Coordinates of N, CA and C in Angstrom, one line a residue:
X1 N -9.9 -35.4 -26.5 CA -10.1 -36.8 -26.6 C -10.6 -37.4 -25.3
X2 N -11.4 -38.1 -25.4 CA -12.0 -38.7 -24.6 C -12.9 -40.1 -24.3
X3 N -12.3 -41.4 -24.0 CA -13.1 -42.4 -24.2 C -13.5 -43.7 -23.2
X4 N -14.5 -43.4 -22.8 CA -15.1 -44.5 -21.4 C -15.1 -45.7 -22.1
X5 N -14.6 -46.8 -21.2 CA -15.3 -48.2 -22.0 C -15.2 -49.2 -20.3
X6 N -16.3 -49.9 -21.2 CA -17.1 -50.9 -19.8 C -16.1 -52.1 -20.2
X7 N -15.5 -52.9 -19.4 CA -14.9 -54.1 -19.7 C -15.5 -55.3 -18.9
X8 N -16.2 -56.0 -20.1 CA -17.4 -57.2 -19.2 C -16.9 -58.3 -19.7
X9 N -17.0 -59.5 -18.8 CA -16.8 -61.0 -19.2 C -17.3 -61.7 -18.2
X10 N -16.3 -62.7 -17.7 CA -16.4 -63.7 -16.6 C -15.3 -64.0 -16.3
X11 N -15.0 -64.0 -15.1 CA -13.7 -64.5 -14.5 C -13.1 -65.3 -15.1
X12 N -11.2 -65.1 -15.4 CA -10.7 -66.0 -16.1 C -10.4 -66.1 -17.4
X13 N -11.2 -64.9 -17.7 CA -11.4 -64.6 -19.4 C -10.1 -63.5 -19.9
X14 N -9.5 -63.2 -19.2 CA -8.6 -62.1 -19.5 C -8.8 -61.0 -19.3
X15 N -9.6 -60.2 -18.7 CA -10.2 -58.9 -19.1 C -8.8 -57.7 -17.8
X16 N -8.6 -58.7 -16.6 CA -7.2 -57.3 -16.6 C -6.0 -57.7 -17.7
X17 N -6.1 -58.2 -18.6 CA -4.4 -57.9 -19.4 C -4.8 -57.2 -20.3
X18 N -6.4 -56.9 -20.9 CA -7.0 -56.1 -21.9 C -6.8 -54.7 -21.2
X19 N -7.3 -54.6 -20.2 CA -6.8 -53.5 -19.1 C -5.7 -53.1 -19.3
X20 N -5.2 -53.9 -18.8 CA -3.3 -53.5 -19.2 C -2.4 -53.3 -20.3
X21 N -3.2 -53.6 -21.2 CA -2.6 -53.8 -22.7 C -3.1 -52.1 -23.0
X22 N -4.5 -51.9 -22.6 CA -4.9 -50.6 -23.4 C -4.1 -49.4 -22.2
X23 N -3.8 -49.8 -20.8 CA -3.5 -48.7 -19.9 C -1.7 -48.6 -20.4
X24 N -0.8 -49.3 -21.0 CA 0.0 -49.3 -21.4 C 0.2 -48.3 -22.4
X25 N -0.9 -48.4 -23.4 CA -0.7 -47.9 -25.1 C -1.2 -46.5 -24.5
X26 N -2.3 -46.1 -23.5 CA -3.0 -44.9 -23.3 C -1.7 -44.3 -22.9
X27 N -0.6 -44.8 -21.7 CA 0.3 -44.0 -20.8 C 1.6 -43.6 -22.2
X28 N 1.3 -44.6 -23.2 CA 2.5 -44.3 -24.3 C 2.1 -43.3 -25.3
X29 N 0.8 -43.1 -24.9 CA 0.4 -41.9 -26.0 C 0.1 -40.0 -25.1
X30 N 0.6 -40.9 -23.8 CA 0.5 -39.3 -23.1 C -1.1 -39.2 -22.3
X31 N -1.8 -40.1 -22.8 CA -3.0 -39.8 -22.0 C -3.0 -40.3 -20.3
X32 N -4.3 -39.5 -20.1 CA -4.9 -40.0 -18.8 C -5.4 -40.9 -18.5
X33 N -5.4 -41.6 -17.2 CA -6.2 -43.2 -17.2 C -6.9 -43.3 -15.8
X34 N -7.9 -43.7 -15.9 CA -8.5 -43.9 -14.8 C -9.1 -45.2 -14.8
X35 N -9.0 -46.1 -14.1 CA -9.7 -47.4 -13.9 C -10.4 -47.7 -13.0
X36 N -11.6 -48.1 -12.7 CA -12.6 -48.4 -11.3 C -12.0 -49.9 -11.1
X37 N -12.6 -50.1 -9.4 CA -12.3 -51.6 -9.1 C -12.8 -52.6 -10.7
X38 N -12.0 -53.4 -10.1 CA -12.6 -55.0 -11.2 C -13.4 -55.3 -10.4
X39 N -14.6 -55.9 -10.4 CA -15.7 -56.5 -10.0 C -15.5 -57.8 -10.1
X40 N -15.6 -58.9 -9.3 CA -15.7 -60.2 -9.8 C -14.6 -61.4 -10.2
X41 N -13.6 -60.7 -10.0 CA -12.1 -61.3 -9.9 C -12.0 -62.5 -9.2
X42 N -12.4 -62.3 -8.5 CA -12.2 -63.7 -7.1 C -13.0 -64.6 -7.6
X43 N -13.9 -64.6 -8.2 CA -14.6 -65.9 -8.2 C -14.1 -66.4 -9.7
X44 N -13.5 -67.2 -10.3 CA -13.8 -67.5 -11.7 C -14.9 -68.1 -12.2
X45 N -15.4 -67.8 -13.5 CA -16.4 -67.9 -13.7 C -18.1 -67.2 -13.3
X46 N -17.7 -65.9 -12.6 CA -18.3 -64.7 -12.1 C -18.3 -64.0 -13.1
X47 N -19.4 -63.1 -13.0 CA -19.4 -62.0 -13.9 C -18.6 -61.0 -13.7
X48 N -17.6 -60.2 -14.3 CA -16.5 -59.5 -14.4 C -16.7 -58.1 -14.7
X49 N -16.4 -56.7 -14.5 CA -17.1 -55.8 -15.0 C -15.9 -54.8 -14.3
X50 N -15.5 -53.7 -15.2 CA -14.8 -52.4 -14.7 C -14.5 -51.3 -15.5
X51 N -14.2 -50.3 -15.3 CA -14.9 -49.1 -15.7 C -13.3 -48.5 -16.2
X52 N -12.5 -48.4 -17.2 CA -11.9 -47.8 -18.0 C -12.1 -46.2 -18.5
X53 N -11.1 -45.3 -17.9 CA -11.5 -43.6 -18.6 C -10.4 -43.6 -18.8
X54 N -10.2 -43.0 -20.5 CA -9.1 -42.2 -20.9 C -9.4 -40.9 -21.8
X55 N -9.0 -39.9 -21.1 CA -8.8 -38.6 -21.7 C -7.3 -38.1 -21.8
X56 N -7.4 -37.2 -22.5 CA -6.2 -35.7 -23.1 C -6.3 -35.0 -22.0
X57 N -7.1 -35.2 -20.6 CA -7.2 -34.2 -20.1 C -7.4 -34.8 -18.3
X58 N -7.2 -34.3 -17.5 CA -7.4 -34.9 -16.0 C -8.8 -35.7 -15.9
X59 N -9.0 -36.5 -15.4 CA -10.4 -37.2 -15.4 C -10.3 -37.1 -13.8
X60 N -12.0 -36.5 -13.7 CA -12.4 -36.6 -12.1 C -12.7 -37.9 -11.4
X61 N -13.6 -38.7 -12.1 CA -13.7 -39.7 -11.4 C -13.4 -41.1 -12.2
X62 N -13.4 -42.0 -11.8 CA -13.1 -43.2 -12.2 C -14.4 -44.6 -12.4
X63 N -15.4 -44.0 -12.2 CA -17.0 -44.7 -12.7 C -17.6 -43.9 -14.1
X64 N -17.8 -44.7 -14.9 CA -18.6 -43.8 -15.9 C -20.4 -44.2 -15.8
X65 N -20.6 -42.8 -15.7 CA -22.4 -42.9 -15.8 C -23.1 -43.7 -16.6
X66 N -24.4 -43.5 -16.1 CA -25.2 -44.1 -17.0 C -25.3 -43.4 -18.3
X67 N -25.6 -44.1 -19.6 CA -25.1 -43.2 -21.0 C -24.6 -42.9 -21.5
X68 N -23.1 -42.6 -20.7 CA -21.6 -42.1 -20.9 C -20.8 -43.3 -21.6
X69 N -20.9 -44.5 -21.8 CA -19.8 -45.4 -22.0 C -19.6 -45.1 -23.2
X70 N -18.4 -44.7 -24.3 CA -18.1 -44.7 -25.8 C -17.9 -46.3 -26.5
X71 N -17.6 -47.4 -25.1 CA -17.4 -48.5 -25.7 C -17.5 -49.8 -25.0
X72 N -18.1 -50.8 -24.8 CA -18.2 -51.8 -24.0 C -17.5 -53.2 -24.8
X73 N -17.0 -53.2 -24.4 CA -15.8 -54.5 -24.7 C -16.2 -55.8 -24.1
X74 N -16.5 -56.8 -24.5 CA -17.2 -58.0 -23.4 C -16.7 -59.3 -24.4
X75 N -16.2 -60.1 -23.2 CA -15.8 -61.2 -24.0 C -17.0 -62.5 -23.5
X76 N -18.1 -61.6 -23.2 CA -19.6 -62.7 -23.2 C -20.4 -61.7 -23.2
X77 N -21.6 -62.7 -24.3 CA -22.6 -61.8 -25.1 C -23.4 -61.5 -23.9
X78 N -24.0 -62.4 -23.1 CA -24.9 -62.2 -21.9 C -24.2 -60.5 -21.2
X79 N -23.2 -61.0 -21.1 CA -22.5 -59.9 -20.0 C -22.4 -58.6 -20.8
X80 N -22.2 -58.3 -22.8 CA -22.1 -56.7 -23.0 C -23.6 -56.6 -23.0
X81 N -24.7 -57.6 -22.8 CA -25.8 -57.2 -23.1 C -26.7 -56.6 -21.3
X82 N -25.9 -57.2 -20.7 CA -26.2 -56.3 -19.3 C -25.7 -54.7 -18.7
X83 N -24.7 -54.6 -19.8 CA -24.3 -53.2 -19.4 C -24.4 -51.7 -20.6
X84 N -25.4 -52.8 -21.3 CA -26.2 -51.6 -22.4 C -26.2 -50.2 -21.8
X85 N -27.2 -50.1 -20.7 CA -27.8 -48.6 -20.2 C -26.8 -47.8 -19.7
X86 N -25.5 -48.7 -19.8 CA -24.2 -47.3 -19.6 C -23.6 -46.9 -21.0
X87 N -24.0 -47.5 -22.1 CA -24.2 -46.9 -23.5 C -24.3 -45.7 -23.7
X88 N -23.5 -45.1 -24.3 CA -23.9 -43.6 -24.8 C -25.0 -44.5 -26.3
X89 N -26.0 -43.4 -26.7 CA -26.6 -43.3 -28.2 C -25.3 -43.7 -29.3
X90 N -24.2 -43.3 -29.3 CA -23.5 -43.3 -31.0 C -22.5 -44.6 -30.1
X91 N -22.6 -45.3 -28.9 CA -21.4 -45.9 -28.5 C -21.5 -47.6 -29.4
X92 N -20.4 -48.2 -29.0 CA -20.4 -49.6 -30.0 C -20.3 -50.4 -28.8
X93 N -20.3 -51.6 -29.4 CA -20.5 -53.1 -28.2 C -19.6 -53.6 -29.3
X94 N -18.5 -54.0 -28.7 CA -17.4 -55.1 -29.7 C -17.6 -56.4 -28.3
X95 N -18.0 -57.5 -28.8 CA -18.5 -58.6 -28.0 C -18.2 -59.9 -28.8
X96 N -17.8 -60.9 -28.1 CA -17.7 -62.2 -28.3 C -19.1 -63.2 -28.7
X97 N -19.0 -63.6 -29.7 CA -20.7 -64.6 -30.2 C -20.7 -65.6 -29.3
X98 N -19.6 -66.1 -28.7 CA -19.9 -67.7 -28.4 C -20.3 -67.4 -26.8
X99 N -21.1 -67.7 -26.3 CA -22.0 -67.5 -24.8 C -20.8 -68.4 -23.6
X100 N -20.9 -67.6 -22.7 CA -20.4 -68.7 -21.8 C -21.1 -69.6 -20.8
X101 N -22.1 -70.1 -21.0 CA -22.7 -70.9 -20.0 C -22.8 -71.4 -18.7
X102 N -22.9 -70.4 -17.7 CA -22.3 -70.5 -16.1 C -24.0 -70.7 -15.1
X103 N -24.8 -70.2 -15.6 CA -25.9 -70.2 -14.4 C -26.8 -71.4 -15.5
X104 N -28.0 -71.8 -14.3 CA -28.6 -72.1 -14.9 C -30.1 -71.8 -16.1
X105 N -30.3 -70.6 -15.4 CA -31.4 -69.8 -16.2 C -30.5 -69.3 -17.4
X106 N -29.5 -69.3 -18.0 CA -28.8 -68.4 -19.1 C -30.2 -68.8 -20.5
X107 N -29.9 -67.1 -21.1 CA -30.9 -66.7 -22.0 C -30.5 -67.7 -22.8
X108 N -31.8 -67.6 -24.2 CA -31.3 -69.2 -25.3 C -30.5 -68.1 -26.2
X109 N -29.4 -69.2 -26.7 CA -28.6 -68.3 -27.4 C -29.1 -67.7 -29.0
X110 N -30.6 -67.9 -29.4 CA -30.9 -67.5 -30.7 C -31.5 -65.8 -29.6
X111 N -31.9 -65.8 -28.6 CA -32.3 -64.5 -28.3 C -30.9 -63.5 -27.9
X112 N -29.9 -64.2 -27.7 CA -28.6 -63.6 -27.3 C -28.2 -62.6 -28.8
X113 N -28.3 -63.4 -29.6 CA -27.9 -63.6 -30.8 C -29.1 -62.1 -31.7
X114 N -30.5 -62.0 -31.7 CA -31.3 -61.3 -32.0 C -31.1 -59.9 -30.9
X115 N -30.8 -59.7 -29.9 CA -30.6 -58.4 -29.6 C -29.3 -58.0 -29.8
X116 N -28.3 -58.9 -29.8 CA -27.2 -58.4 -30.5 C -27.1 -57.7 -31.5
X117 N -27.9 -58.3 -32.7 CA -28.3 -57.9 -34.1 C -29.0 -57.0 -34.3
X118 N -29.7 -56.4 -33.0 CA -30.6 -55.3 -33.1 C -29.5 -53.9 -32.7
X119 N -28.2 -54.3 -32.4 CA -27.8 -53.2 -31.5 C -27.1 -52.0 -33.3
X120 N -27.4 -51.0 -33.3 CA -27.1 -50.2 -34.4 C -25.3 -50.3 -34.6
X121 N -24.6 -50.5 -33.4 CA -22.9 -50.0 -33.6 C -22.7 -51.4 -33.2
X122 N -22.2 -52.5 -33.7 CA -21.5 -53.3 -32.8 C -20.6 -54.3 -33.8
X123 N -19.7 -54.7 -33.2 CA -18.8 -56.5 -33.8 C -19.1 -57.6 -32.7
X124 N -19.3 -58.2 -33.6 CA -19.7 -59.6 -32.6 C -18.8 -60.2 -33.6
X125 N -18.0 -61.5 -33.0 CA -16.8 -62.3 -33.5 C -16.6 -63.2 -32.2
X126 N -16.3 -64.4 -33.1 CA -15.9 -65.9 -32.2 C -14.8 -65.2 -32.4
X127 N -14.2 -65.3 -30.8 CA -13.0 -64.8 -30.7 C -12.1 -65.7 -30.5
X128 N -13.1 -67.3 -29.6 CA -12.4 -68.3 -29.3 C -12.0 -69.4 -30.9
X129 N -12.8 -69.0 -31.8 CA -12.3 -69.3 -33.4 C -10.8 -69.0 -33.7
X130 N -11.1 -67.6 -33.6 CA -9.8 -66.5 -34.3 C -8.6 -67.1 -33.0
X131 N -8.6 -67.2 -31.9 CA -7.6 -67.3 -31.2 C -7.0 -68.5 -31.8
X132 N -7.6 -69.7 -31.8 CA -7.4 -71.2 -32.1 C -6.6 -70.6 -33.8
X133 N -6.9 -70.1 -34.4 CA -6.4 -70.1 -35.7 C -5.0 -69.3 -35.5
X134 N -5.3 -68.2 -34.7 CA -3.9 -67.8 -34.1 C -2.7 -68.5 -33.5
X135 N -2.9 -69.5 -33.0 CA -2.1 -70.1 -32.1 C -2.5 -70.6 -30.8
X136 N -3.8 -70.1 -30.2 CA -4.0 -70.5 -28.6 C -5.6 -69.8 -28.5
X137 N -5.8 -70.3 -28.1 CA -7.4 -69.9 -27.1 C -7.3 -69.5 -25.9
X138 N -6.2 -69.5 -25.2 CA -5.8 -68.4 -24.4 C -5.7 -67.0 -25.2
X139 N -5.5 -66.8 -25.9 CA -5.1 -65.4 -26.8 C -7.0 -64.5 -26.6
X140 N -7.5 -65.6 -26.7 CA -9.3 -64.5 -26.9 C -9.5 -63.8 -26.5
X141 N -9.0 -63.4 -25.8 CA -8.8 -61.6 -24.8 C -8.1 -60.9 -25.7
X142 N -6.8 -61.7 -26.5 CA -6.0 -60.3 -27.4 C -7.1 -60.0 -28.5
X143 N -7.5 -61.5 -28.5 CA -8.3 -61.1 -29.8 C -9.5 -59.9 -30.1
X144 N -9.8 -60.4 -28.8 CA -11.0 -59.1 -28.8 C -10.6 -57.7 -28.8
X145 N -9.4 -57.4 -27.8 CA -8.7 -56.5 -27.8 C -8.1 -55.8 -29.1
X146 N -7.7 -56.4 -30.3 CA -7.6 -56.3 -31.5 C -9.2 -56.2 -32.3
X147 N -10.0 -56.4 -32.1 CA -11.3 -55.9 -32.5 C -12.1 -54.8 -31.9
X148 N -11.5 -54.2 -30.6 CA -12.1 -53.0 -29.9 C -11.1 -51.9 -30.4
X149 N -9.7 -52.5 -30.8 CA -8.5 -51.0 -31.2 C -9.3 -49.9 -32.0
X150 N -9.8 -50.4 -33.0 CA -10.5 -49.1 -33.9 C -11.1 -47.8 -33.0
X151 N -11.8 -48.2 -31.9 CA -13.0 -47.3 -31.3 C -12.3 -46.8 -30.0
X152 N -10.8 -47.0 -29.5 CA -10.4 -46.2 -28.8 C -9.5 -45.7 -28.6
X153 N -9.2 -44.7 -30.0 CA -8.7 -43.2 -29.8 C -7.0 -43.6 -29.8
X154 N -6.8 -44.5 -30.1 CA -5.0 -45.2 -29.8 C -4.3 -45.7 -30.8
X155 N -3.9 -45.1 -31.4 CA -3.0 -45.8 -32.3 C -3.0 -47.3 -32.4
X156 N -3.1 -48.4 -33.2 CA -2.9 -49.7 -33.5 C -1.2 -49.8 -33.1
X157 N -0.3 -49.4 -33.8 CA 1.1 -49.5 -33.0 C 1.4 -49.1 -31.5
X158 N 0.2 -48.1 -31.0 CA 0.6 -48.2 -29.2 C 0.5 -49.5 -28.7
X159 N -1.0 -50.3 -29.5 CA -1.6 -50.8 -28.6 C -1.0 -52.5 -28.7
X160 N -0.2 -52.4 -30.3 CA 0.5 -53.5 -30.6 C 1.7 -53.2 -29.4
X161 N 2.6 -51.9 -29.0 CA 3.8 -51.7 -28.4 C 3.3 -52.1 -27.1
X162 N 2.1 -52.2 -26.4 CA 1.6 -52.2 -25.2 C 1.8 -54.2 -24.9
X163 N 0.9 -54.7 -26.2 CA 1.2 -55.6 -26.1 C 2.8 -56.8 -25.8
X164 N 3.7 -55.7 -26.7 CA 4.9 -56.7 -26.5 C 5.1 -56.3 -25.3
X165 N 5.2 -55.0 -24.3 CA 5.8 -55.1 -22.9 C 5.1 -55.9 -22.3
X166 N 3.7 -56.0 -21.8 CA 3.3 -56.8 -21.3 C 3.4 -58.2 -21.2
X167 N 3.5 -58.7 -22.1 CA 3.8 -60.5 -22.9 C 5.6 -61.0 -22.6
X168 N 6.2 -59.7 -22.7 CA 8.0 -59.8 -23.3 C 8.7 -60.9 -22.2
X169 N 7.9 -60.5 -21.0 CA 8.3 -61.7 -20.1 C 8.0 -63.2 -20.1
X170 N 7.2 -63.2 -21.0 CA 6.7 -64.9 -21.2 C 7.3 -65.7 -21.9
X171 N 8.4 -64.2 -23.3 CA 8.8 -65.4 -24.1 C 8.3 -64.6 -25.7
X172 N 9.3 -64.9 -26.6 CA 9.2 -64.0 -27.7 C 8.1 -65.2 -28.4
X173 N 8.0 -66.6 -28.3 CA 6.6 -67.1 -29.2 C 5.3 -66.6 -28.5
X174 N 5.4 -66.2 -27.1 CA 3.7 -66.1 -26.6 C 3.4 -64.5 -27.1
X175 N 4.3 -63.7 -27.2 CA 4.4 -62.4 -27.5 C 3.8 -62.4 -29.3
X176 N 4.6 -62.9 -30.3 CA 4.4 -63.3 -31.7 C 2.9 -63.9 -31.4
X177 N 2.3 -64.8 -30.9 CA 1.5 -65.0 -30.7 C -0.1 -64.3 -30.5
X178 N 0.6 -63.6 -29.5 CA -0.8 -62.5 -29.0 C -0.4 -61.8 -30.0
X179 N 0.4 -61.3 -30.5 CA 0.3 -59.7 -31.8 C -0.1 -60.6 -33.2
X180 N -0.4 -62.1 -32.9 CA -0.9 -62.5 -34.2 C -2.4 -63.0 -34.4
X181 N -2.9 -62.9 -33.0 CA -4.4 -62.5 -32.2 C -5.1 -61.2 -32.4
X182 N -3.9 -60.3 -32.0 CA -4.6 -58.9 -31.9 C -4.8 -58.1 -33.2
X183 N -4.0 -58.9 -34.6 CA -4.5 -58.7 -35.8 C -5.5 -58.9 -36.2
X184 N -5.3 -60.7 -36.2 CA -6.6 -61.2 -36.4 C -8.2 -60.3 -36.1
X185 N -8.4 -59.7 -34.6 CA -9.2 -59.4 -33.9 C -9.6 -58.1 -34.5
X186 N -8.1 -57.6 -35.1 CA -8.3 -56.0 -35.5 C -8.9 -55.7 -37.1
X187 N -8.6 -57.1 -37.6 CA -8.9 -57.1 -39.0 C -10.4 -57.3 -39.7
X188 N -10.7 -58.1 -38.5 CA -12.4 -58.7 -38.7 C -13.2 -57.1 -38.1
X189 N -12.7 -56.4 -37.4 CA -13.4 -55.2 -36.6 C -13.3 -54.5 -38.1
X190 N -11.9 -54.2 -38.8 CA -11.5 -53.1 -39.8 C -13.0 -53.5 -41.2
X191 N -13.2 -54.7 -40.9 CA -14.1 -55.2 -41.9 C -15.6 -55.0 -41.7
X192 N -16.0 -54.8 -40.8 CA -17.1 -55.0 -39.8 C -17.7 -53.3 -39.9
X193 N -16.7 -52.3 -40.1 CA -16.9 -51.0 -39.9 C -18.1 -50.4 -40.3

């Protein structure tokens, strides 16, 4: 077993608790983990990017090639659509529809929208929808995270068990909350297949 994934957004968007939610469920299933720096942390509203390996087996390095990615995760369409070329051929893009608007050249969103639709493996889902119907728009990180579970090799109950340690400190509603996110997120993916 073996599965690379690119984690892209923009600062502020959640992408280390998705991190931590999946390095959780990977360490509860016995696997290996390797994570590259986060890119882009410091600035909110920066482009965010880092490099996720888990295998069955020792992993050498902690960057995945060009090609190599099994899965790019992006909670902005602009952003999974800039880290295409680390795509493997059979890899999927589970990505957020709603654009986040930070520069001023950003592409128009009906072209965001048409290469998305061109990509052969992908889920695109308003995540910031599904969170709001959950309980919080802070959650759109779980949510996505519940729409990427299918494609990385983890049990749905790790990645739910990952969730409650993570959260357990905030409080048994914020916890109920994200695991009623990362349904949501998982159910629209289960549908999407």
């Amino acid at each position: 077993m073996k599965t690379d994934i690119i984690l892209s957004g923009v600062g502020g968007q959640g992408i280390l608790s998705i991190a931590a939610v999946i390095g959780e469920a990977a360490l509860e299933e016995g696997l290996f983990m390797k994570q590259a720096e986060v890119h882009g942390m410091s600035q909110r509203g920066g482009d965010v990017q880092s490099n996720l390996r888990l295998a069955d087996r020792p992993i050498a390095s902690d960057l995945i090639p060009l090609g190599e990615a099994d899965l790019i995760i992006s909670l902005e369409p602009m952003e999974a659509l800039r880290y295409l070329p680390y795509l493997q051929k059979e890899g999927w893009v589970v990505t957020n529809a709603r654009p986040f608007v930070n520069i001023p050249n950003y592409p128009a969103e009906e072209a965001l929208q048409a290469a998305l639709e061109a990509l052969p493996r992908r889920v695109v889902l308003d995540v910031d929808e599904l969170a709001k119907e959950a309980g919080s728009t802070r959650a759109a990180n779980i949510v996505m995270l519940g729409a990427a579970t299918p494609f990385l090799g983890i049990d749905y109950e790790k990645i739910e068990a990952g969730v409650r340690r993570i959260f357990a400190r905030k409080g048994e509603e914020v916890v109920a909350m994200n695991l009623k996110a990362l349904r949501a997120g998982f159910d629209v993916a289960q549908s999407r297949r």
